[in-house]
Coordinates of C-alpha atoms and ligand atoms in Angstrom, one line a residue:
M1 CA 6.1 -8.0 7.1
S2 CA 7.0 -8.1 3.5
R3 CA 4.9 -7.2 0.6
E4 CA 5.6 -7.7 -3.1
L5 CA 4.5 -4.7 -5.0
F6 CA 3.6 -6.1 -8.4
P7 CA 2.2 -9.5 -7.8
I8 CA -0.9 -7.9 -6.3
L9 CA -1.8 -6.5 -9.8
S10 CA -3.4 -9.8 -10.5
G11 CA -5.4 -9.8 -7.3
A12 CA -8.6 -8.1 -6.1
E13 CA -6.9 -4.8 -6.4
G14 CA -5.9 -5.5 -10.0
R15 CA -7.3 -2.4 -11.5
V16 CA -4.7 0.1 -10.6
K17 CA -4.5 3.8 -11.0
C18 CA -1.2 4.6 -12.6
G19 CA -1.3 8.3 -12.4
N20 CA 0.8 10.1 -15.0
T21 CA 2.9 7.2 -16.0
Q22 CA 3.2 7.9 -19.7
P23 CA 6.8 7.6 -20.9
D24 CA 8.6 10.9 -21.2
P25 CA 9.6 11.2 -24.9
A26 CA 12.6 13.3 -23.8
S27 CA 14.0 10.5 -21.8
G28 CA 15.4 8.5 -24.7
F29 CA 13.6 5.3 -23.6
D30 CA 10.6 3.7 -25.3
A31 CA 7.6 2.0 -23.7
E32 CA 9.2 -1.4 -24.4
G33 CA 12.0 -0.4 -22.1
K34 CA 13.7 -2.7 -19.6
P35 CA 11.6 -4.8 -17.3
F36 CA 12.0 -4.1 -13.6
Y37 CA 10.7 -5.8 -10.5
I38 CA 10.5 -4.3 -6.9
E39 CA 10.0 -6.3 -3.8
T40 CA 9.1 -4.2 -0.8
F41 CA 9.9 -4.9 2.9
G42 CA 8.7 -3.0 5.9
C43 CA 6.3 -0.2 6.7
Q44 CA 3.7 1.8 4.6
M45 CA 6.3 4.5 4.0
N46 CA 8.3 1.9 2.1
V47 CA 5.2 0.6 0.3
H48 CA 4.5 4.1 -0.8
D49 CA 8.1 4.8 -1.7
S50 CA 8.0 1.8 -4.0
E51 CA 4.9 3.2 -5.7
K52 CA 6.8 6.4 -6.3
V53 CA 9.9 4.6 -7.7
A54 CA 7.6 2.5 -10.0
G55 CA 5.9 5.6 -11.2
V56 CA 9.1 7.5 -12.0
L57 CA 10.6 4.5 -13.8
M58 CA 7.5 3.8 -15.8
A59 CA 7.4 7.4 -16.9
R60 CA 10.9 6.8 -18.3
G61 CA 9.7 3.8 -20.3
Y62 CA 10.8 1.0 -17.9
R63 CA 8.2 -1.7 -17.6
P64 CA 7.1 -3.4 -14.4
V65 CA 6.9 -7.2 -14.4
Q66 CA 5.4 -9.8 -12.0
T67 CA 8.5 -11.9 -11.1
P68 CA 12.2 -11.3 -10.6
E69 CA 12.9 -13.9 -13.2
D70 CA 11.2 -11.8 -15.9
A71 CA 13.1 -8.6 -14.9
D72 CA 16.4 -7.1 -16.1
I73 CA 16.5 -4.8 -13.1
I74 CA 15.6 -6.1 -9.6
F75 CA 15.1 -3.7 -6.7
Y76 CA 14.7 -4.6 -3.1
N77 CA 13.2 -1.8 -1.1
T78 CA 14.5 -2.7 2.3
C79 CA 13.7 -2.2 6.0
S80 CA 16.3 -2.1 8.8
I81 CA 14.2 -1.4 11.8
R82 CA 15.0 -4.8 13.3
E83 CA 18.0 -7.1 12.6
K84 CA 15.7 -9.8 11.0
A85 CA 14.2 -7.4 8.6
A86 CA 17.6 -6.1 7.5
Q87 CA 18.9 -9.7 6.9
K88 CA 16.1 -10.4 4.5
V89 CA 17.6 -8.6 1.6
F90 CA 20.9 -10.4 1.9
S91 CA 19.1 -13.8 2.0
R92 CA 17.1 -12.8 -1.1
L93 CA 20.3 -11.7 -2.9
G94 CA 22.1 -14.9 -1.8
A95 CA 19.2 -17.1 -3.0
F96 CA 19.4 -15.6 -6.4
R97 CA 23.1 -16.2 -6.6
K98 CA 22.8 -19.8 -5.6
R99 CA 20.2 -20.8 -8.1
G100 CA 21.9 -18.8 -10.9
G101 CA 20.3 -16.8 -13.7
G102 CA 21.1 -13.4 -12.1
E103 CA 24.3 -12.8 -14.0
R104 CA 23.0 -10.4 -16.5
K105 CA 20.5 -8.6 -14.2
V106 CA 21.0 -5.4 -12.4
F107 CA 20.5 -5.6 -8.6
G108 CA 19.6 -2.5 -6.7
V109 CA 19.2 -2.1 -3.0
L110 CA 16.9 0.7 -2.0
G111 CA 15.6 2.1 1.3
C112 CA 16.8 1.9 4.9
V113 CA 19.4 -0.9 4.6
A114 CA 20.9 0.9 1.6
Q115 CA 21.2 4.1 3.7
Q116 CA 22.5 2.3 6.7
E117 CA 25.0 -0.1 5.1
A118 CA 25.9 2.1 2.1
E119 CA 28.9 0.9 0.2
N120 CA 29.3 -2.1 2.5
I121 CA 26.5 -3.7 0.5
F122 CA 28.9 -4.1 -2.4
E123 CA 31.3 -6.1 -0.2
R124 CA 28.6 -8.3 1.2
A125 CA 26.8 -8.8 -2.1
P126 CA 29.2 -8.1 -5.0
H127 CA 26.5 -8.6 -7.7
V128 CA 24.7 -5.5 -6.4
S129 CA 25.5 -2.5 -8.6
L130 CA 23.1 0.2 -7.2
V131 CA 22.6 1.4 -3.7
C132 CA 20.1 4.2 -3.0
G133 CA 18.4 5.6 0.1
S134 CA 14.9 7.0 0.2
A135 CA 16.0 10.7 0.2
S136 CA 17.8 10.1 -3.1
Y137 CA 15.0 8.4 -5.1
P138 CA 14.6 11.4 -7.4
K139 CA 18.1 10.6 -8.7
L140 CA 17.3 6.9 -9.5
P141 CA 16.7 7.4 -13.3
E142 CA 20.1 9.2 -13.5
L143 CA 21.8 6.4 -11.5
L144 CA 20.3 3.8 -13.9
E145 CA 21.5 5.8 -16.8
E146 CA 25.0 5.9 -15.3
L147 CA 24.9 2.1 -15.2
E148 CA 23.7 2.0 -18.8
A149 CA 26.7 4.2 -19.6
G150 CA 29.1 1.6 -18.2
H151 CA 29.6 2.5 -14.6
K152 CA 30.0 -0.6 -12.5
R153 CA 28.6 0.7 -9.2
V154 CA 26.5 3.7 -8.4
T155 CA 25.1 5.2 -5.1
G156 CA 22.6 7.8 -4.0
L157 CA 23.0 8.2 -0.3
G158 CA 22.6 12.0 0.3
L159 CA 20.2 12.9 3.1
D160 CA 20.1 16.6 2.4
T161 CA 17.7 16.4 -0.6
E162 CA 15.2 19.2 -0.4
D163 CA 13.4 17.9 -3.4
C164 CA 10.0 16.6 -2.7
F165 CA 9.8 13.4 -4.7
E166 CA 7.8 13.9 -7.8
T167 CA 4.5 12.5 -6.6
E168 CA 2.6 13.2 -9.8
M169 CA 4.2 10.1 -11.3
T170 CA 3.4 7.9 -8.4
R171 CA 2.0 4.6 -9.7
R172 CA -0.6 3.8 -7.0
D173 CA -1.2 0.3 -6.1
N174 CA -4.7 0.6 -4.7
R175 CA -7.5 2.1 -6.7
F176 CA -9.4 3.7 -3.8
R177 CA -6.8 4.5 -1.1
A178 CA -4.0 6.8 -1.9
Y179 CA -1.0 7.5 0.4
I180 CA 0.4 11.0 0.7
T181 CA 3.7 11.5 2.5
I182 CA 3.3 14.8 4.3
I183 CA 6.5 14.6 6.4
E184 CA 9.8 12.7 5.7
G185 CA 12.4 11.7 8.2
C186 CA 12.4 11.9 12.0
D187 CA 14.0 14.3 14.6
K188 CA 13.0 12.3 17.7
A189 CA 16.1 10.2 18.3
C190 CA 14.5 7.4 20.3
S191 CA 17.5 5.5 21.6
Y192 CA 16.6 2.1 20.0
C193 CA 15.6 3.4 16.5
V194 CA 17.5 3.6 13.3
V195 CA 15.0 5.7 11.4
P196 CA 16.7 9.1 12.0
V197 CA 19.9 7.6 10.5
T198 CA 18.2 6.0 7.5
R199 CA 15.6 8.7 6.7
G200 CA 17.3 11.9 7.9
A201 CA 15.8 15.0 9.5
E202 CA 12.2 15.9 9.4
R203 CA 11.1 17.7 6.2
S204 CA 7.4 18.7 5.8
R205 CA 5.7 19.2 2.5
P206 CA 3.9 22.5 1.9
A207 CA 0.2 22.3 2.9
D208 CA -1.0 23.9 -0.4
K209 CA 0.8 21.1 -2.4
I210 CA -0.7 18.4 -0.2
L211 CA -4.2 19.8 -0.7
A212 CA -3.7 20.2 -4.4
E213 CA -2.6 16.6 -4.7
A214 CA -5.5 15.4 -2.6
L215 CA -7.9 17.3 -4.9
R216 CA -6.3 15.7 -8.0
L217 CA -6.5 12.2 -6.4
A218 CA -10.2 12.7 -5.5
N219 CA -10.9 13.8 -9.1
E220 CA -9.2 10.5 -10.2
G221 CA -11.6 8.6 -8.0
F222 CA -9.7 7.9 -4.9
T223 CA -12.0 8.2 -1.9
E224 CA -9.6 7.5 1.0
I225 CA -6.4 9.4 1.7
Q226 CA -3.8 8.2 4.1
F227 CA -1.3 10.7 5.4
L228 CA 2.1 9.2 6.0
G229 CA 5.0 10.2 8.1
Q230 CA 7.3 8.6 10.7
T231 CA 6.0 11.3 13.0
V232 CA 3.0 12.5 11.0
N233 CA 1.7 14.8 13.7
S234 CA 5.0 16.6 14.0
Y235 CA 4.1 18.2 10.6
R236 CA 5.2 21.8 10.3
D237 CA 3.8 23.6 7.3
P238 CA 6.7 25.4 5.5
S239 CA 4.2 27.3 3.2
P240 CA 3.0 30.8 4.1
L241 CA -0.3 29.2 5.2
R242 CA 1.5 27.8 8.3
M243 CA -1.2 25.2 8.8
S244 CA -1.1 23.1 11.9
F245 CA -1.5 19.4 11.5
A246 CA -5.1 19.5 12.9
E247 CA -6.0 22.3 10.4
L248 CA -4.5 20.3 7.6
L249 CA -6.6 17.3 8.6
S250 CA -9.8 19.5 8.7
R251 CA -9.1 21.0 5.3
M252 CA -8.4 17.5 3.9
A253 CA -11.7 16.3 5.2
E254 CA -13.5 19.0 3.2
V255 CA -11.9 18.1 -0.1
P256 CA -14.8 17.1 -2.3
G257 CA -14.9 13.4 -3.0
V258 CA -12.7 12.5 0.0
R259 CA -14.7 10.2 2.2
R260 CA -12.0 8.9 4.5
V261 CA -8.8 10.4 5.9
R262 CA -6.3 8.4 8.0
F263 CA -2.9 9.3 9.3
T264 CA 0.0 7.3 10.7
T265 CA 2.2 7.3 12.7
S266 CA 1.6 9.8 15.5
H267 CA 4.2 10.6 18.2
P268 CA 2.6 11.1 21.6
R269 CA 4.7 14.2 22.4
D270 CA 3.1 16.1 19.5
F271 CA -0.3 14.7 19.9
T272 CA -2.7 17.5 20.7
K273 CA -6.4 17.8 21.7
E274 CA -7.0 19.8 18.5
I275 CA -6.4 16.6 16.5
V276 CA -9.2 14.9 18.5
D277 CA -11.4 18.0 18.1
A278 CA -10.8 17.9 14.3
I279 CA -11.9 14.2 14.2
D280 CA -15.0 15.1 16.2
S281 CA -15.9 17.9 13.8
H282 CA -15.3 16.1 10.5
P283 CA -16.9 12.7 9.9
A284 CA -14.4 12.1 7.0
L285 CA -11.6 11.9 9.6
C286 CA -11.5 8.2 10.6
D287 CA -12.2 7.0 14.1
Q288 CA -8.7 5.6 14.4
I289 CA -5.5 6.7 16.0
H290 CA -2.2 4.8 16.1
L291 CA -0.3 6.1 19.1
P292 CA 2.9 4.1 19.8
A293 CA 3.6 3.8 23.6
Q294 CA 6.6 1.5 23.3
S295 CA 6.5 0.7 27.0
G296 CA 4.3 1.3 30.1
S297 CA 7.3 1.8 32.4
N298 CA 8.7 5.3 33.0
A299 CA 12.1 3.9 33.7
V300 CA 12.1 2.2 30.2
L301 CA 10.6 5.2 28.5
K302 CA 13.4 7.3 29.9
R303 CA 16.1 5.0 28.6
M304 CA 14.2 4.9 25.3
L305 CA 14.4 8.7 25.1
R306 CA 10.7 8.8 24.2
T307 CA 10.3 12.3 25.8
Y308 CA 7.1 11.5 27.7
T309 CA 6.1 9.6 30.8
R310 CA 3.3 7.0 31.1
E311 CA 1.2 9.7 32.8
E312 CA 1.7 12.1 29.9
Y313 CA 0.9 9.4 27.4
L314 CA -2.3 8.6 29.3
E315 CA -3.3 12.2 29.2
K316 CA -3.3 12.0 25.4
I317 CA -5.4 8.8 25.6
H318 CA -7.8 10.7 27.8
Y319 CA -8.3 13.3 25.1
I320 CA -9.2 10.5 22.7
R321 CA -11.5 8.7 25.1
N322 CA -13.3 11.9 25.8
A323 CA -14.1 12.4 22.1
M324 CA -17.8 12.4 21.1
R325 CA -17.0 9.6 18.7
D326 CA -15.7 6.2 19.7
I327 CA -12.2 6.3 18.4
S328 CA -10.2 3.0 18.1
I329 CA -6.6 3.2 19.4
S330 CA -3.7 1.0 18.3
T331 CA -0.1 1.1 19.5
D332 CA 3.4 -0.3 19.1
I333 CA 5.2 -2.0 22.0
I334 CA 8.8 -3.2 22.3
V335 CA 9.5 -5.9 24.9
G336 CA 12.8 -6.8 26.4
F337 CA 14.5 -3.4 25.9
C338 CA 17.9 -3.0 27.7
N339 CA 17.4 -3.6 31.4
E340 CA 13.7 -4.1 31.2
T341 CA 12.8 -5.7 34.5
L342 CA 9.8 -8.0 35.2
D343 CA 8.3 -5.1 37.0
D344 CA 8.8 -2.8 34.0
F345 CA 7.2 -5.4 31.8
E346 CA 4.2 -5.7 34.2
Q347 CA 3.7 -2.0 33.8
T348 CA 3.4 -2.4 30.1
L349 CA 0.8 -5.2 30.6
S350 CA -1.1 -2.9 32.9
L351 CA -1.0 -0.1 30.2
L352 CA -2.7 -2.5 27.8
D353 CA -5.5 -3.0 30.4
E354 CA -5.7 0.6 31.2
V355 CA -6.0 1.8 27.6
G356 CA -7.9 -1.1 26.1
Y357 CA -6.2 -1.0 22.7
D358 CA -8.0 -2.3 19.6
Q359 CA -4.7 -3.4 18.1
V360 CA -1.1 -3.8 19.3
F361 CA 2.0 -4.3 17.1
S362 CA 4.5 -5.9 19.4
F363 CA 8.2 -6.5 18.9
K364 CA 11.2 -8.0 20.6
Y365 CA 13.9 -5.4 21.1
S366 CA 16.6 -5.7 18.4
P367 CA 19.8 -3.7 18.9
R368 CA 20.6 -1.6 15.9
P369 CA 24.0 -0.1 14.8
R370 CA 24.4 3.7 14.9
T371 CA 21.7 4.1 17.6
A372 CA 22.3 5.2 21.2
A373 CA 20.9 1.9 22.6
G374 CA 23.2 0.0 20.3
H375 CA 25.9 0.8 22.9
Y376 CA 23.8 -0.3 25.9
E377 CA 24.0 -3.9 27.1
D378 CA 21.2 -6.0 25.4
S379 CA 20.5 -7.5 28.8
V380 CA 17.3 -9.4 28.4
P381 CA 18.0 -12.9 26.9
E382 CA 16.4 -13.8 23.6
E383 CA 14.2 -16.5 25.2
E384 CA 13.0 -14.1 27.8
K385 CA 12.1 -11.6 25.2
G386 CA 10.1 -14.3 23.4
R387 CA 8.3 -15.3 26.6
R388 CA 7.3 -11.7 27.3
L389 CA 6.2 -11.2 23.8
L390 CA 3.8 -14.2 24.0
I391 CA 2.4 -13.1 27.3
L392 CA 1.8 -9.6 25.9
Q393 CA 0.2 -11.0 22.8
D394 CA -2.1 -13.4 24.7
K395 CA -3.2 -10.5 26.9
Q396 CA -4.0 -8.3 23.9
R397 CA -5.9 -11.1 22.2
E398 CA -8.2 -11.3 25.2
I399 CA -8.7 -7.5 25.2
Q400 CA -9.5 -7.6 21.4
I401 CA -12.0 -10.4 21.9
K402 CA -13.8 -8.3 24.5
R403 CA -13.6 -5.1 22.5
N404 CA -14.8 -6.7 19.3
R405 CA -17.6 -8.5 21.1
G406 CA -18.8 -4.9 21.9
C407 CA -19.4 -4.5 18.1
L408 CA -22.0 -7.3 18.0
G409 CA -25.3 -6.1 16.6
Q410 CA -23.9 -2.7 15.6
E411 CA -24.0 -1.3 12.1
Y412 CA -21.0 0.2 10.5
E413 CA -20.2 1.9 7.2
V414 CA -17.5 -0.1 5.4
L415 CA -15.4 0.4 2.4
V416 CA -15.3 -2.9 0.5
E417 CA -11.6 -3.4 -0.1
G418 CA -11.6 -6.9 -1.4
F419 CA -13.5 -10.1 -2.2
H420 CA -12.7 -13.7 -1.4
P421 CA -14.0 -15.6 -4.4
K422 CA -13.8 -19.0 -2.6
L423 CA -15.8 -17.8 0.4
G424 CA -18.1 -15.5 -1.6
Q425 CA -17.2 -12.9 1.1
A426 CA -16.7 -9.2 0.7
V427 CA -14.0 -7.7 2.9
G428 CA -15.0 -4.4 4.4
R429 CA -13.1 -1.9 6.5
T430 CA -14.8 0.3 9.0
S431 CA -13.7 3.9 9.8
S432 CA -12.3 2.4 13.1
N433 CA -10.1 0.1 11.0
R434 CA -12.0 -3.1 11.8
I435 CA -12.5 -5.7 9.2
I436 CA -16.0 -7.1 8.6
N437 CA -16.4 -10.1 6.3
F438 CA -19.8 -10.5 4.8
P439 CA -21.5 -12.3 1.9
G440 CA -21.1 -10.2 -1.2
E441 CA -20.2 -9.7 -4.8
P442 CA -16.9 -9.0 -6.5
S443 CA -18.4 -5.9 -8.1
W444 CA -18.8 -4.3 -4.6
V445 CA -15.1 -3.7 -4.3
G446 CA -14.5 0.0 -3.9
S447 CA -18.0 0.8 -2.7
Y448 CA -19.2 2.0 0.6
M449 CA -22.0 0.1 2.3
T450 CA -23.5 -0.6 5.7
A451 CA -22.8 -3.9 7.4
K452 CA -24.3 -5.3 10.6
V453 CA -22.0 -7.3 12.8
T454 CA -23.3 -10.8 13.5
A455 CA -20.2 -12.5 14.9
S456 CA -16.9 -11.4 16.4
G457 CA -13.3 -12.7 16.8
P458 CA -10.1 -11.3 18.1
N459 CA -8.9 -9.9 14.7
S460 CA -12.0 -9.4 12.6
L461 CA -15.8 -9.4 12.5
V462 CA -18.4 -11.2 10.5
G463 CA -21.6 -9.5 9.3
Q464 CA -24.3 -9.0 6.8
R465 CA -25.0 -6.2 4.4
V466 CA -27.8 -4.1 5.8
T467 CA -30.7 -4.2 3.3
E468 CA -34.4 -4.1 4.0
D469 CA -34.6 -7.8 4.8
A470 CA -31.1 -8.3 6.4
G471 CA -31.2 -9.8 9.8
G472 CA -28.9 -12.4 11.4
S473 CA -28.5 -13.4 15.0
A474 CA -25.5 -12.1 17.0
K475 CA -23.1 -14.8 18.1
E476 CA -19.5 -15.2 19.1
W477 CA -17.2 -16.4 16.3
K478 CA -15.2 -19.4 17.4
F479 CA -11.7 -19.9 16.1
Ligands
5AD1 N1 13.8 -3.2 18.0 C1 12.5 -3.6 18.1 N2 11.5 -2.8 17.6 C2 11.8 -1.6 17.1 N3 11.0 -0.6 16.6 C3 11.7 0.4 16.2 N4 13.0 0.1 16.5 C4 13.1 -1.1 17.0 C5 14.1 -1.9 17.5 N5 15.4 -1.6 17.5 C6 9.5 -0.7 16.6 C7 8.9 0.4 17.4 C8 8.3 1.3 16.2 C9 8.0 0.2 15.2 C10 7.8 0.8 13.8 O1 9.1 -0.7 15.3 O2 7.8 -0.1 18.1 O3 7.2 2.0 16.7
SF4_2 FE1 12.0 6.0 15.4 FE2 11.3 7.3 17.6 FE3 11.4 8.5 15.1 FE4 9.5 6.7 15.6 S1 9.7 8.7 16.7 S2 10.7 6.9 13.8 S3 10.5 5.3 17.0 S4 13.1 7.7 16.3

């Protein structure tokens, strides 16, 4: 997945909260400063990091632009979780070189590829002059100033930064949902995963600071808060409050003006019943949990160093299914991990049936450098990985068709997140993270309303706004 940060300014989410992005008069730059462009690859953490980078640069007088052609400084905020994602930045850089016009521009590589490849990037792409990993973003303005001062190549690759990135300046891209990173890095060391290398050890933000930020965001008009962390529920409050993750969620749900709270991604090992109890007690905590299983086979889970068995994972699912509210569950699955047999794969398929996920993000295993599994034999051939992926996705599609059919005739509160002008349809999201498209108005974006489901498909629902005279017969949506 890739997502360009600035082009969406002109879309349905065009009215953007910029937070405190006034130029800092002490910085020596003026508001007509250099134009910059950021393209973001990868996960929500990266999307949010780009928001922070943009905020800090704008506060120094740099100016965001819509296209790389209009920019003097081009940043690629990169993802290295799989080989293909990591390659993207080099193909972007190569494409710019080929068509020319980049000679006077500054190219900066940010994020996970920067952290992983470090100075090697200068070898592979000699026109890059800045390489900076996520833990060093607070240093970005200094790095740019060093380039201004005549340095040819600058790097920010330290992972020991205790600094919490200055979130006050975050330039938020969505005007009703705000991300808050509550924990950075990852200590879990899953054998296939590069994140501990690229993002460093776990560092949690103090709970009082998180709550203060949420209050400020709610006062600015944001109604949905999403907590982010690679292992969000491994949160350990370093403040004297010593709040558990479940307590933090509960406190968050009580912040005036906050109507929805989501969190991603949870690690099964640290997933407690208290989290489910908190969701049950606080309607503002959304009926949605993302709990990556990665595999349904104990043998594979062991080689992945996931630190739980299928049975232990299912115990956590049991807590969720026993909740008073109907909570939707999504997961991540890797197929074709080293030595995954057909029997192992069958066990993953049976896990899908047993849990009945509402959404599955599935990936072919991709060996990564500097990971434990990078030294194992990548034994499952590429075509076989592809075959297993398709089988898994077909199965999940059937499961989603059935589960979404269960929503027919039901009424849900939705937050209207967008509007399709051509279709005249409002795009609403339920607390359980389902999309309901229904006839609406552009002015509804940002409002909460009730929609009744009239048709269902594997990935979304169709409905009608519930008003006095709203009706509509329930039918299956054909694709
Ligand atoms: N190959 C394939 N998928 C991976 N993921 C992480 N590392 C790899 C890898 N080397 C997947 C996991 C994780 C998601 C974000 O990406 O499923 O949960
Ligand atoms: Fe990677 Fe595992 Fe950490 Fe998730 S928990 S970021 S998969 S090492």
